[in-house]
Amino acid sequence: MRLEPPEPRLEDEPGTRRAEPRPDAPDRRRPPWREFRHAYPGILATIFVALAIMVAADAWLVAKRLRYEGEIERLRASMSDVERQRTDMILATDENRFRTMIELIRRQARGDQDLNLAVSVDSGVMYLQREGAVLREMHALIGPEKTVGEGPDTVRLAPPRGARTVERVLGPSDAWEVPRWVYLDRGLDVPAERSHRAALGPRAIMLSGGTVIYSMPSVGPLNDSTYVMPGGVRVAEEDLSAIAPNLQPGQTVYFY
């Protein structure tokens, strides 16, 4: 049997050189997990703590939901068939009525021929508009629904819905008496003097029904970027300052 000589490899051919790694080339190999753990212990600890908090929060929400669902099932089990059917019809009717009301308010705001403000509560946006033409769009923070106060003086506050009217436009030199429940809700002692200038920020709009559209103040209990007054609306100071000259008492503000 005759053996053929093996074909020469490319690197063995005359005039060719085998590629050698560059000494200055970066090492693209991923470091082992142990090296990464020793190099960044603080980052890993922060990640694990954050994950633990999120898992605990999810577990708490699931437990609350299961408890509410169990309570609903217990209450429904104690009802007769007629009572259950009547309850379902009432809930469906109320939900449809609320959706219809919101849609009517939205259409009314778009069709208003006068200059008006419209606040989309769910989207967190406020519009200065006329006949559906948006003149300025502003980001708005909506105060949460909350029960405030203590004892028999508790008040249930919720994001406004429907139509309000402008009663007063406050400037930097105007004072506002901070309600007592605001201090209680913030966990602060209620002072004897609760009236402060610019307590609602450099610009604010007082509406009928007690609703307030305000900017971030530098004094008083609302001077906290993480806190939005329940039942109120907070807008950036530059936005309120820009639209304030166009506002006057009697103008309509729509909440939908």
Backbone as a ProteinNet text record, in pm:
[ID]
protein_1_A
[PRIMARY]
MRLEPPEPRLEDEPGTRRAEPRPDAPDRRRPPWREFRHAYPGILATIFVALAIMVAADAWLVAKRLRYEGEIERLRASMSDVERQRTDMILATDENRFRTMIELIRRQARGDQDLNLAVSVDSGVMYLQREGAVLREMHALIGPEKTVGEGPDTVRLAPPRGARTVERVLGPSDAWEVPRWVYLDRGLDVPAERSHRAALGPRAIMLSGGTVIYSMPSVGPLNDSTYVMPGGVRVAEEDLSAIAPNLQPGQTVYFY
[TERTIARY]
85.1	0	89.3	54.1	134.3	69.4	142.6	90.3	120.8	16.6	34	80.5	169.9	214.6	101.6	88.4	-19.9	0.6	-113.7	-106.3	-54.6	28.1	80.6	-30.7	-31.2	-129.4	-92.9	-191.3	-171.7	-58.5	-53.5	49	188.1	190.2	318.5	371.1	287.4	330.3	441.1	527.2	636.3	581.1	640.5	599.2	485.6	430.5	320.2	369	301.9	335.7	210.7	228.7	116.8	81.7	-53	-98.5	-69.6	-0.1	31.3	-56.3	-105.5	-187.8	-106.7	-171.9	-106.9	-93.3	21.6	38.4	-47.1	-77.7	-158.7	-307.4	-350.9	-493	-566.1	-686.4	-759.7	-809.2	-808	-857.2	-1008.8	-1076.4	-1221.9	-1288.2	-1213.8	-1273.8	-1349.1	-1465.4	-1544.6	-1478.4	-1466.8	-1405.9	-1495.2	-1438.1	-1520	-1611.2	-1718.4	-1816.7	-1751.3	-1657.5	-1594.3	-1517	-1446.4	-1372.5	-1467.1	-1577.5	-1674.6	-1736.2	-1763.7	-1824.7	-1730.4	-1601.8	-1505.4	-1475.3	-1488.8	-1457.3	-1570	-1695.5	-1809.6	-1905.1	-1863.3	-1954.7	-2071	-2047.9	-2155.3	-2266.8	-2229.7	-2331.9	-2416.1	-2352.2	-2427.3	-2519.4	-2470.8	-2556.9	-2678	-2656.3	-2769.3	-2870.4	-2821.1	-2911.3	-2993.3	-2927.6	-2998.4	-3101.5	-3066.2	-3162.7	-3283	-3256.7	-3367.1	-3457.5	-3397.8	-3478.2	-3561	-3500.9	-3574.8	-3693	-3671.8	-3781.4	-3893	-3857.3	-3959.7	-4037	-3966.3	-4034.7	-4128	-4082.1	-4167.1	-4289.4	-4270.8	-4385	-4484.8	-4434.2	-4524.3	-4600.5	-4531	-4598.3	-4705.4	-4675.4	-4775.4	-4897.8	-4877.1	-4990.2	-5072.6	-5004.8	-5077.8	-5159.8	-5100.8	-5174	-5296.2	-5278.8	-5392.3	-5502.2	-5462.2	-5561.7	-5636.5	-5562.1	-5626.9	-5722.9	-5684.2	-5772.3	-5898.9	-5883.3	-6001.3	-6091.6	-6030.2	-6112.4	-6184.9	-6116	-6182.6	-6297.1	-6279.3	-6386	-6504.9	-6475	-6583.5	-6661.1	-6588.3	-6654.9	-6738.4	-6687.5	-6763.2	-6893.6	-6882.9	-7003.2	-7102.9	-7052.6	-7142.4	-7207.1	-7134.5	-7191.6	-7307.9	-7304.8	-7413.7	-7536	-7525.9	-7637.8	-7721.3	-7843.4	-7928.2	-7898.1	-7951.9	-7928.9	-7982.9	-8097.3	-8156.1	-8068	-8015.3	-7928.7	-7798.9	-7744	-7620.8	-7645.5	-7754.2	-7786.3	-7809.9	-7879.5	-7905.2	-7775.6	-7684.2	-7555.6	-7473.4	-7469.6	-7394	-7452.1	-7583.3	-7645.9	-7613.7	-7613.3	-7582.8	-7438.8	-7345.6	-7205.5	-7181.9	-7244.9	-7229.2	-7287.8	-7402	-7466.4	-7382.2	-7326.2	-7242.6	-7117.1	-7055.2	-6934.3	-6964.2	-7072.7	-7110.2	-7146.3	-7213.4	-7250.3	-7126.6	-7027.6	-6905.3	-6829.4	-6817.7	-6748.9	-6820.4	-6951	-7027.4	-7008	-7006.5	-6987.1	-6850	-6745.3	-6610.8	-6602.7	-6662.5	-6659	-6735.4	-6846.9	-6923.1	-6843.5	-6773.7	-6692.7	-6579.1	-6516.3	-6407.6	-6458.4	-6574.1	-6629.3	-6671.1	-6723.4	-6762.8	-6641.2	-6530.5	-6409	-6356.2	-6358.4	-6308.2	-6397.4	-6525.5	-6616.5	-6639.9	-6579.8	-6599.5	-6533.9	-6611.2	-6559.1	-6476.3	-6488.9	-6411.5	-6280.9	-6185.6	-6058.9	-6082.4	-6025.4	-6049.4	-5928.1	-5928.3	-5828.7	-5896	-5825	-5875.6	-5766	-5801.9	-5706.2	-5748	-5660.6	-5681.5	-5622.8	-5708.8	-5663.7	-5584	-5631.8	-5563.2	-5429.3	-5420.4	-5296.1	-5199.1	-5246.6	-5159.8	-5114.6	-5208.1	-5177.6	-5282.8	-5239.2	-5330.6	-5314.1	-5427.2	-5426.6	-5487.4	-5425.8	-5489.8	-5541	-5672.2	-5728.2	-5847.9	-5883.4	-6002.2	-6056.6	-6184.5	-6252.1	-6172.1	-6112	-6038.9	-5896.1	-5858.1	-5721.1	-5634	-5532.7	-5446	-5343.3	-5345.6	-5251.4	-5126.7	-5140.9	-5026	-5058.3	-4964	-4978.4	-4879.7	-4928.1	-4846.8	-4857.2	-4745.4	-4744.8	-4803	-4889.8	-4956.7	-4945.8	-4919.8	-4920	-5052	-5126	-5258.1	-5246.6	-5302.3	-5301.4	-5380.3	-5335.3	-5402.3	-5532.2	-5612.8	-5734.1	-5692	-5742.9	-5694.6	-5793.6	-5799.9	-5877.2	-5781.8	-5809.6	-5719.8	-5792.1	-5715	-5772.1	-5769.7	-5832.6	-5837.6	-5968.7	-6008.6	-6131.1	-6253.1	-6348.7	-6471.7	-6452.3	-6332.9	-6308.5	-6239.6	-6245.5	-6182.2	-6255.6	-6178.3	-6232.4	-6177.7	-6264.4	-6223.5	-6198.7	-6074.6	-6037.2	-6006.2	-6051.7	-6031.3	-5997.3	-5930.3	-5903.1	-6033	-6033.7	-6158.3	-6202.7	-6332.2	-6394	-6505.3	-6527.5	-6633.9	-6579.5	-6666.4	-6630.8	-6619.6	-6516.7	-6496.4	-6479.6	-6482.5	-6459.1	-6345.1	-6271.8	-6162.6	-6221.7	-6179.5	-6223.7	-6117.9	-5990.7	-5884.5	-5752.4	-5667.9	-5533.1	-5435.9	-5356.3	-5265.3	-5127.1	-5062.8	-4927.1	-4828.7	-4702.8	-4599.9	-4625.4	-4696.4	-4718.8	-4850.3	-4928.1	-5058.2	-5041.1	-5114	-5107.6	-5219.3	-5194.4	-5293.1	-5286.8	-5400.8	-5406.4	-5406.8	-5300.3	-5285.1	-5385.6	-5466	-5561.7	-5491.1	-5561	-5504.4	-5471.7	-5555	-5535.3	-5407.8	-5358	-5233.4	-5116.9	-5112	-5006.3	-5019.1	-5143.2	-5163.1	-5124.2	-5156.9	-5123.4	-4972.8	-4900.8	-4755	-4685.1	-4763.9	-4702.9	-4632.9	-4680.8	-4619.5	-4709.4	-4649.6	-4726.4	-4802.2	-4925.8	-5008.2	-4970.8	-4917.3	-4878.6	-4999.8	-4981.4	-5090	-5119.2	-5014.4	-5031.5	-5011.3	-5119.6	-5113.8	-5120.4	-5118.2	-5125.4	-4984.1	-4948.3	-4814.7	-4825.4	-4736.2	-4725.6	-4658.9	-4712.3	-4659	-4657.7	-4753	-4761.7	-4803.4	-4862.5	-4897.7	-4802.7	-4685.6	-4589.2	-4605.9	-4517	-4526.1	-4656.1	-4715.3	-4841.8	-4935.6	-5062.9	-5163.2	-5299.2	-5389.1	-5524.7	-5622.1	-5706.2	-5810.5	-5937.4	-5995.1	-6114.4	-6232.7	-6349.7	-6470.2	-6466.5	-6528.2	-6527.9	-6402.8	-6311.8	-6191.2	-6074.3	-6088.4	-5978.2	-5870.6	-5745	-5632	-5536.9	-5497.1	-5389.1	-5272.2	-5161.6	-5053.7	-4919.5	-4818.1	-4681.1	-4599.7	-4476.2	-4391.6	-4353.9	-4395	-4360	-4222.7	-4168.4	-4041.4	-4061.7	-4186.2	-4217.8	-4342	-4362	-4482.8	-4472.6	-4575.8	-4572.8	-4577.6	-4610.7	-4614	-4479.1	-4378.4	-4244.8	-4175.4	-4224.6	-4171.1	-4202.7	-4099.7	-4121	-4187.2	-4178.7	-4237.7	-4382.7	-4433.5	-4568.5	-4656.7	-4771.3	-4873.3	-4998.9	-5053.1	-5167.4	-5285.7	-5341.8	-5457.7	-5571.9	-5629.1	-5736.7	-5691.5	-5559	-5505	-5429.1	-5381.6	-5304.7	-5181.1	-5063.3	-4939.6	-4881.2	-4849.9	-4796.1	-4667	-4578.7	-4452	-4476.2	-4388.7	-4403	-4399.6	-4310.9	-4301.9	-4429.4	-4498.4	-4623.8	-4733.4	-4747.4	-4849.9	-4819.7	-4693.4	-4658	-4688	-4674.3	-4699.5	-4847.6	-4934.8	-5078.2	-5153.5	-5090.4	-5160	-5218	-5146.1	-5206	-5332.9	-5355.4	-5474.4	-5591.1	-5570.7	-5675.3	-5742.6	-5871.9	-5947.9	-6065.9	-6119.2	-6232.9	-6349.3	-6410.2	-6524.5	-6491.2	-6363.5	-6327.3	-6345.5	-6371.1	-6402.5	-6276.5	-6270	-6163.9	-6232.1	-6201.6	-6263.3	-6168.5	-6222.1	-6146.7	-6214.9	-6140.4	-6196.5	-6095.4
-118.4	0	124.3	216.6	339.1	450.7	511.9	621.4	754.9	837.8	971.6	1065.7	1154.8	1252	1350.4	1386.4	1480.6	1617	1679.2	1812.1	1911.2	2000.8	2099.3	2191.8	2224.1	2316.7	2459	2546.3	2683.7	2751.3	2722.4	2789.2	2730.4	2611.6	2549.4	2585.8	2653.8	2687.8	2790.2	2786	2883.7	3026.5	3117.1	3257.7	3295.1	3198.8	3229.4	3219.2	3299.5	3297.6	3269	3193.3	3163.4	3289	3316.2	3436.8	3423.4	3520.1	3523.8	3628.7	3603.9	3703.8	3829	3945.1	4072.4	4090.4	4134.2	4150.4	4260.7	4363.5	4474.8	4456.1	4344.3	4321.5	4296.1	4357	4335.4	4192.6	4142.5	4008.6	4013.4	3955.2	3960.8	3844.4	3766.1	3656.3	3711.6	3657.6	3701.1	3651.7	3741.1	3696.5	3595.5	3504.9	3406.1	3474.2	3405.5	3460.1	3493.6	3411.9	3436.8	3568.9	3597.1	3723	3842.5	3829.7	3939.5	3964.1	3855.1	3869.1	3938.4	3906	3969.2	4112.2	4141	4275.8	4375.1	4328.6	4419.1	4364.8	4355.3	4301.1	4395.5	4526.7	4621.7	4617.7	4610.4	4604.9	4479.6	4367.2	4242.3	4245.3	4301.8	4309.9	4397.8	4510.1	4598.8	4528.7	4454.7	4382	4278.5	4202.8	4098.6	4158.8	4271.8	4337.7	4388.6	4450.1	4500.5	4386.2	4275.7	4160.9	4106.2	4101.4	4051.7	4143	4274.5	4368.6	4351.7	4338.5	4321.7	4191.3	4085.1	3956.9	3966.3	4032.3	4047.4	4132.2	4239.9	4324.5	4247.7	4169.6	4088.6	3986.7	3924.8	3827.3	3893.6	4015.3	4087.9	4122.6	4167.4	4200.9	4077.6	3966.4	3842.8	3799.1	3810.7	3771.4	3860.6	3991.4	4082.9	4049.6	4020.7	3988.1	3860.6	3760.3	3634.1	3655.1	3741.7	3767.5	3838.5	3937.2	4007.9	3914.7	3831.2	3738.1	3639.6	3594.6	3505.7	3573.4	3701.2	3774.1	3794.9	3824.4	3841.9	3710.9	3601.1	3472.4	3437.2	3472.7	3443.8	3523.8	3651.5	3735	3688.5	3651.6	3606.2	3472.9	3388.7	3259.9	3277	3385.1	3408.6	3471.9	3509.8	3570.2	3463.1	3497.6	3411.4	3437.7	3353.4	3371.8	3506.3	3544	3672	3788.2	3781.9	3888.9	3897.8	3783.1	3785.3	3847.1	3808.8	3865.9	4016.7	4059.2	4202.2	4278.9	4221.1	4286.5	4298.3	4192	4196.4	4301	4313.2	4411.6	4553.8	4575.6	4709.5	4748.3	4653.4	4681.9	4710.5	4632	4654.3	4788.3	4823.7	4950.6	5068.1	5060.5	5169.2	5187	5076.7	5085.2	5147.4	5105.1	5162.4	5309.8	5343.6	5482.8	5570.7	5519.4	5596.1	5615.8	5510.9	5523.1	5620.9	5616.4	5708.9	5853	5874.3	6009.1	6063.2	5981.5	6025.1	6061.2	5980.4	6007.2	6134.8	6158.7	6281.5	6404.5	6395.1	6508	6534.5	6429.4	6446	6515.3	6472.9	6535.4	6680.4	6704.8	6840.9	6933	6883.1	6963.9	6995.3	6897.7	6920.3	7014.6	7014.6	7099.7	7237.3	7264.7	7394.1	7503.2	7605.8	7713.2	7813.8	7813.7	7904.9	7839	7921.6	7871.7	7794.5	7676.1	7591.9	7504.8	7447.3	7348.1	7212.1	7110.2	6972.9	6884.7	6803	6716.1	6571.2	6495.4	6351.6	6284	6242.9	6190.5	6062.5	5972.5	5844.1	5859.6	5955.2	5973.5	6068.5	6149.1	6244.2	6357.2	6411.4	6518.9	6628.1	6754.1	6867.5	6947.4	6991.9	7064.1	7202.3	7301.4	7430.7	7429	7441.4	7419.9	7510.9	7517.6	7591.3	7520.9	7480.8	7411	7289.5	7217.8	7096.5	7119.9	7247.3	7277.3	7290.6	7206.9	7206.9	7318.8	7413.8	7524.7	7494.3	7412.6	7371.7	7239.4	7149.6	7019.4	7012.5	6972.7	6975.4	6842.4	6800.3	6680.4	6716.6	6631.4	6657.6	6535.4	6560.6	6455.8	6463	6353.7	6349.7	6292.9	6364.4	6316.5	6187.9	6095.5	5966	5976.1	5873.8	5862.3	5818.5	5887.4	5861.3	5911.8	5843.4	5889.8	5962.6	6089.5	6172.4	6220.4	6269.1	6316.1	6206.2	6234.1	6136.5	6150.9	6041.8	6043.8	6068.3	6144.1	6170.7	6271.6	6333.4	6435.7	6380	6250.2	6192.4	6234.3	6253.5	6296.5	6204	6161	6076.4	6164.9	6168.5	6250.4	6160.3	6201.4	6123.2	6217.4	6167.3	6252.2	6309.5	6437.7	6499.8	6444	6443.3	6407	6505.6	6531.9	6624.3	6762.6	6862.4	7000.1	7084.8	7167.1	7265.1	7401.6	7506.4	7640.6	7705.3	7792.1	7863.6	7969.5	7965.5	8066	8172.9	8132.1	8226.9	8172.8	8263.1	8228	8293	8210.2	8259.4	8284.4	8391.1	8425.6	8403.3	8443.8	8419.2	8488.9	8601.4	8677.1	8642.6	8553.8	8518.2	8408.4	8423.3	8325.4	8222.2	8105.9	7997.5	7927	7906.5	7838.3	7687.3	7624.1	7480.7	7406.7	7318.5	7243.9	7161.6	7143.6	7070	6926.2	6866	6726.8	6704.4	6808	6793.1	6763.5	6837.9	6812.9	6671.9	6630.5	6497.5	6389.3	6412.2	6314.3	6304.4	6415	6414.9	6368.8	6347.2	6307.4	6422.1	6545.9	6664.3	6722.7	6794.9	6865.5	6981.3	7000.4	7107.6	7238.3	7336.7	7462.4	7550.6	7649.2	7743	7830.8	7867.5	7949	7861.4	7841.5	7752.3	7826.2	7957.9	8037.5	8076.8	8041.9	8071.2	8128.7	8220.9	8270.3	8164.2	8150.4	8052.8	7911.2	7879.8	7743.6	7644.6	7695.1	7612	7635.1	7689.6	7718.1	7858	7898.6	8033.3	8058.6	7952.3	7965.6	7853.9	7887.4	7786.3	7833	7736.7	7764.2	7702.7	7785.7	7738.4	7715.1	7596.4	7559	7541.6	7542.2	7516.9	7374.9	7357.4	7226.3	7198.3	7296.9	7279.2	7215.7	7183.8	7124.8	7229.5	7186.2	7276.9	7222.2	7309.1	7279.9	7367.9	7307.6	7385.5	7342.9	7423	7392.2	7358.4	7316.9	7272.8	7391.7	7393.4	7504.9	7485.3	7594.6	7588.9	7604.7	7626.2	7638.4	7555	7525.9	7455.4	7305	7234	7087	7022.3	7098.7	7042	7050.5	7099.7	7111.3	6974.9	6884.9	6749.2	6696	6671	6628.1	6491.1	6411.1	6276.6	6275.7	6389.4	6394.6	6482.7	6429.7	6505.5	6507.9	6624	6638.6	6556.6	6467.6	6387.8	6477.6	6439.3	6517.8	6639.8	6663.1	6778.5	6739	6840.8	6819.5	6908.4	6849.2	6926.8	6933	7056.1	7081.6	7161	7150.6	7221.9	7372.8	7442	7586.6	7660.5	7618.6	7689.4	7676.8	7563	7545.6	7635.7	7637.1	7721.7	7869.6	7908	8048.2	8087.2	7992.5	8023.4	8041.7	7964.8	7973.2	8066.7	8109.5	8193.2	8320.8	8392.7	8514.1	8489.4	8365.2	8333.6	8284.1	8271.7	8218.7	8330.2	8313.8	8409.4	8337.7	8393.3	8328.1	8303.4	8186.6	8148.6	8053.9	8041.7	7947.6	7803	7715.8	7576.8	7490.6	7399.8	7299.6	7162.7	7081.7	6950.1	6842.9	6750.8	6635.2	6508.6	6427.5	6303.1	6190.4
0	0	0	-88.3	-101.1	-21.9	68.6	151.2	86.1	76.7	19.7	128.4	98.9	201.7	234.5	358.3	395	331.8	297.3	237.7	340.3	298.9	396.1	442.6	574.1	629.2	591.3	603.4	558	633.9	765.4	842	816.9	750.5	724	586.4	503.1	369.6	375.7	280.6	278.9	265.8	334.4	325.7	415.3	492.3	582.6	725	813.8	956.1	1037	1138.8	1227.4	1307.1	1313.9	1384.4	1532.1	1584.6	1725.7	1794	1918.1	1986.6	2016.4	1997.6	2025.1	2175.8	2217.3	2363.7	2420.5	2336.5	2387.3	2364.7	2306.3	2279.9	2411.1	2431.1	2557	2569.3	2688.6	2716.2	2727	2627	2621.4	2693.5	2764	2838.3	2959.1	2986	3100.9	3229.7	3327.5	3453.9	3523.5	3596.1	3668.5	3768.9	3804.6	3899.6	4033.3	4075.6	4205.2	4203.8	4092.8	4083.6	4082.4	4009	4004.4	4141.9	4213.5	4345.5	4442.7	4435.4	4524.2	4482.5	4353.5	4305.8	4334.9	4332.1	4350.1	4456	4580.1	4682.6	4713	4707.1	4738.2	4636.2	4507.2	4401.5	4415.2	4439.6	4452.7	4574	4684.3	4803.2	4776.9	4706.5	4674.2	4584.9	4485.7	4395.1	4470.8	4558.5	4633	4728.5	4792.7	4882.4	4804.2	4687.5	4605.1	4559	4517.5	4475.9	4592	4710.5	4826.7	4859.5	4849.5	4877	4774.9	4646.2	4542.8	4560.7	4594.9	4617.3	4737.7	4844.9	4963	4931.9	4853.2	4816.7	4731.3	4635.8	4552.5	4637.7	4731.6	4817.6	4903.3	4952.3	5032.4	4949.5	4824.8	4737.5	4704.5	4677.9	4647.9	4768.5	4888.3	5009	5030.6	5007.1	5021.1	4920.7	4797.8	4696.1	4731.3	4774.6	4812.7	4929.6	5023.7	5137.2	5092.9	5003.4	4953.4	4873.7	4789.9	4711.5	4802.5	4908.7	5003.3	5075.7	5111.9	5178.3	5084.6	4956.5	4859.3	4842.1	4831	4815	4937.9	5055.9	5178	5181.2	5142	5141.9	5035.9	4918.7	4812.8	4850.3	4923.6	4962.8	5059.9	5137	5231.4	5166.5	5037.5	4967.5	4898.5	4875	4792.8	4646.1	4558.6	4414.8	4367.5	4417.8	4377.5	4422.8	4545.1	4595.1	4515.1	4478.1	4398.6	4261.5	4197.8	4067	4076.7	4180.7	4198.5	4222.2	4302	4327.6	4200.2	4120.2	3994.8	3900.3	3893.8	3806.8	3852.8	3985.2	4037.9	4006.6	4027.8	4000.7	3853	3766.5	3622.6	3581.6	3639.8	3606.9	3653	3774.5	3825.8	3741.5	3700.5	3619.1	3484	3420.6	3291.1	3305.3	3414.9	3436.2	3453.5	3527.7	3550	3418.5	3338.4	3210	3118.5	3117.6	3033.9	3079.3	3211.6	3264.1	3224.3	3235.3	3200.4	3052.7	2967.5	2824.2	2789.8	2855.6	2830.9	2873.7	2986.6	3032.9	2935.1	2884.4	2788	2661.3	2612.4	2492	2518.2	2635.8	2669.4	2674.8	2729.6	2736.6	2596.8	2507.8	2372.3	2292.6	2322.5	2246.8	2305.7	2423.1	2487.6	2403.1	2365.6	2282.3	2360.8	2493.2	2576.3	2619.6	2656.1	2706.9	2835.9	2846	2963.5	2991	3109.6	3147.6	3151.7	3109.6	3114.6	3173.3	3271.1	3339.5	3315.9	3250.3	3234.8	3357.5	3449.1	3578.4	3560.7	3478.5	3461.5	3389.5	3296	3219.9	3288	3383.6	3450.2	3359.4	3281.9	3187.2	3201	3196.7	3199.7	3071	3013.7	2888	2906.9	2844.7	2824.1	2680.8	2663.7	2531.4	2507	2380.5	2337	2213.2	2220.2	2110.2	2062.9	2158.1	2123.4	2078.3	2055.3	2014	2138.6	2151.1	2268.4	2253.3	2346.8	2346.4	2428.4	2530.7	2611.8	2679.9	2676.5	2742.4	2858.3	2976.3	3097.1	3172.1	3226.4	3311.6	3448.1	3499.6	3626.9	3717	3845.4	3946.9	4022.6	4024.2	4085.1	4225.4	4322.9	4460.1	4474.5	4557	4568.9	4648.1	4633	4715.6	4855.3	4957.3	5092.3	5195.1	5308.3	5423.1	5516.2	5542.6	5622.2	5746.7	5842.4	5967.7	6072.2	6183.7	6292.4	6367.3	6431.3	6510.6	6424.1	6477.5	6401.6	6289.1	6279.7	6178.5	6054.5	6031.3	5913.1	5786.3	5682.1	5553.1	5446.1	5356.7	5244.9	5123.5	5077	4962.3	4844.1	4726.5	4605.3	4490.9	4387.7	4271.1	4214.9	4180.5	4133.9	3999.8	3980.6	3852.8	3824.7	3699.6	3664.5	3632.7	3642.1	3607.2	3732.7	3738.8	3844.3	3778.8	3859.7	3809.1	3888.3	3820.9	3885.1	3978.6	4104.8	4200.9	4225.2	4222	4251.6	4199.5	4151.5	4107.9	4205.7	4273	4375.8	4317.7	4367.6	4327.7	4440.2	4421.6	4523.2	4656	4654.2	4778.3	4846.4	4787.2	4844.8	4948.9	5061	5169.9	5155.1	5208.1	5208	5342.2	5401.5	5530.6	5507.8	5548.9	5528.6	5617.2	5560.8	5643.6	5751.5	5859.6	5972.3	5935	5848.8	5815.5	5734.9	5667.1	5591.7	5686.7	5799.4	5897.4	5955.5	5985.2	6041	5941.5	5815.2	5712.9	5692.9	5713.4	5701.1	5827.6	5935.6	6061.7	6130.9	6108.9	6167.2	6275.1	6366.3	6468.5	6404.2	6446.1	6390.9	6460.6	6386.6	6451.2	6477.3	6563.1	6591.5	6470.1	6396.2	6276.3	6153.2	6077.1	5961.7	5829.1	5833.5	5711.1	5668.7	5544.9	5493.5	5353	5324	5186.9	5099.8	4978.2	4882	4938.4	5028.3	5080.7	4972.7	4864.2	4749	4632.2	4661.8	4556.7	4501.3	4411.3	4353.6	4277.6	4224.5	4151.5	4193.4	4205.5	4241.5	4191.4	4173.5	4125.7	4224.8	4283.3	4374	4293.5	4307.2	4232.2	4325.6	4267.6	4345	4399.9	4515.6	4579.3	4659.9	4668.1	4747.2	4674.8	4547.2	4471.6	4446.8	4453.7	4439.3	4333.6	4240.3	4146.6	4188.8	4228.8	4287.6	4230.2	4259.9	4219.7	4344.1	4322.9	4433.4	4521.6	4650.2	4738	4801.3	4852.6	4924.7	5074.9	5119.1	5261	5290.4	5418.5	5458.9	5445.5	5485.8	5487.2	5349.5	5245	5109.8	5040.6	5111.2	5055.4	5058.7	4975.5	4966.4	4827.3	4748.6	4610.8	4601.6	4707.7	4705.1	4752.4	4795.8	4852	4764.4	4727.1	4654	4740.1	4762.9	4851.4	4800.8	4882.9	4839.9	4791.4	4678.7	4621.1	4544.6	4537.3	4466.7	4342.9	4271.2	4148.8	4156.1	4134.5	4134.9	3994.6	3952.2	3819	3834.9	3738.6	3744.2	3749.3	3821.5	3839.8	3706.5	3615.9	3487.4	3405.8	3419.3	3346.1	3403.1	3536.7	3596.7	3573.8	3580.2	3554.7	3410.5	3318.8	3177.5	3147.8	3216.3	3184.9	3278.8	3389.6	3487.8	3427.7	3337.9	3281.1	3200.5	3157.1	3076.9	3160.9	3292.6	3379.1	3456.4	3478.7	3556.9	3621	3728.7	3796.6	3701	3716.9	3635.4	3522.2	3488.1	3382	3428.4	3335.3	3366.6	3363.3	3458.3	3461.9	3462.7	3361.8	3346.9	3398.4	3475.1	3523.4	3470.3	3395.6	3344.1	3350.6
[MASK]
++++++++++++++++++++++++++++++++++++++++++++++++++++++++++++++++++++++++++++++++++++++++++++++++++++++++++++++++++++++++++++++++++++++++++++++++++++++++++++++++++++++++++++++++++++++++++++++++++++++++++++++++++++++++++++++++++++++++++++++++++++++++++++++++

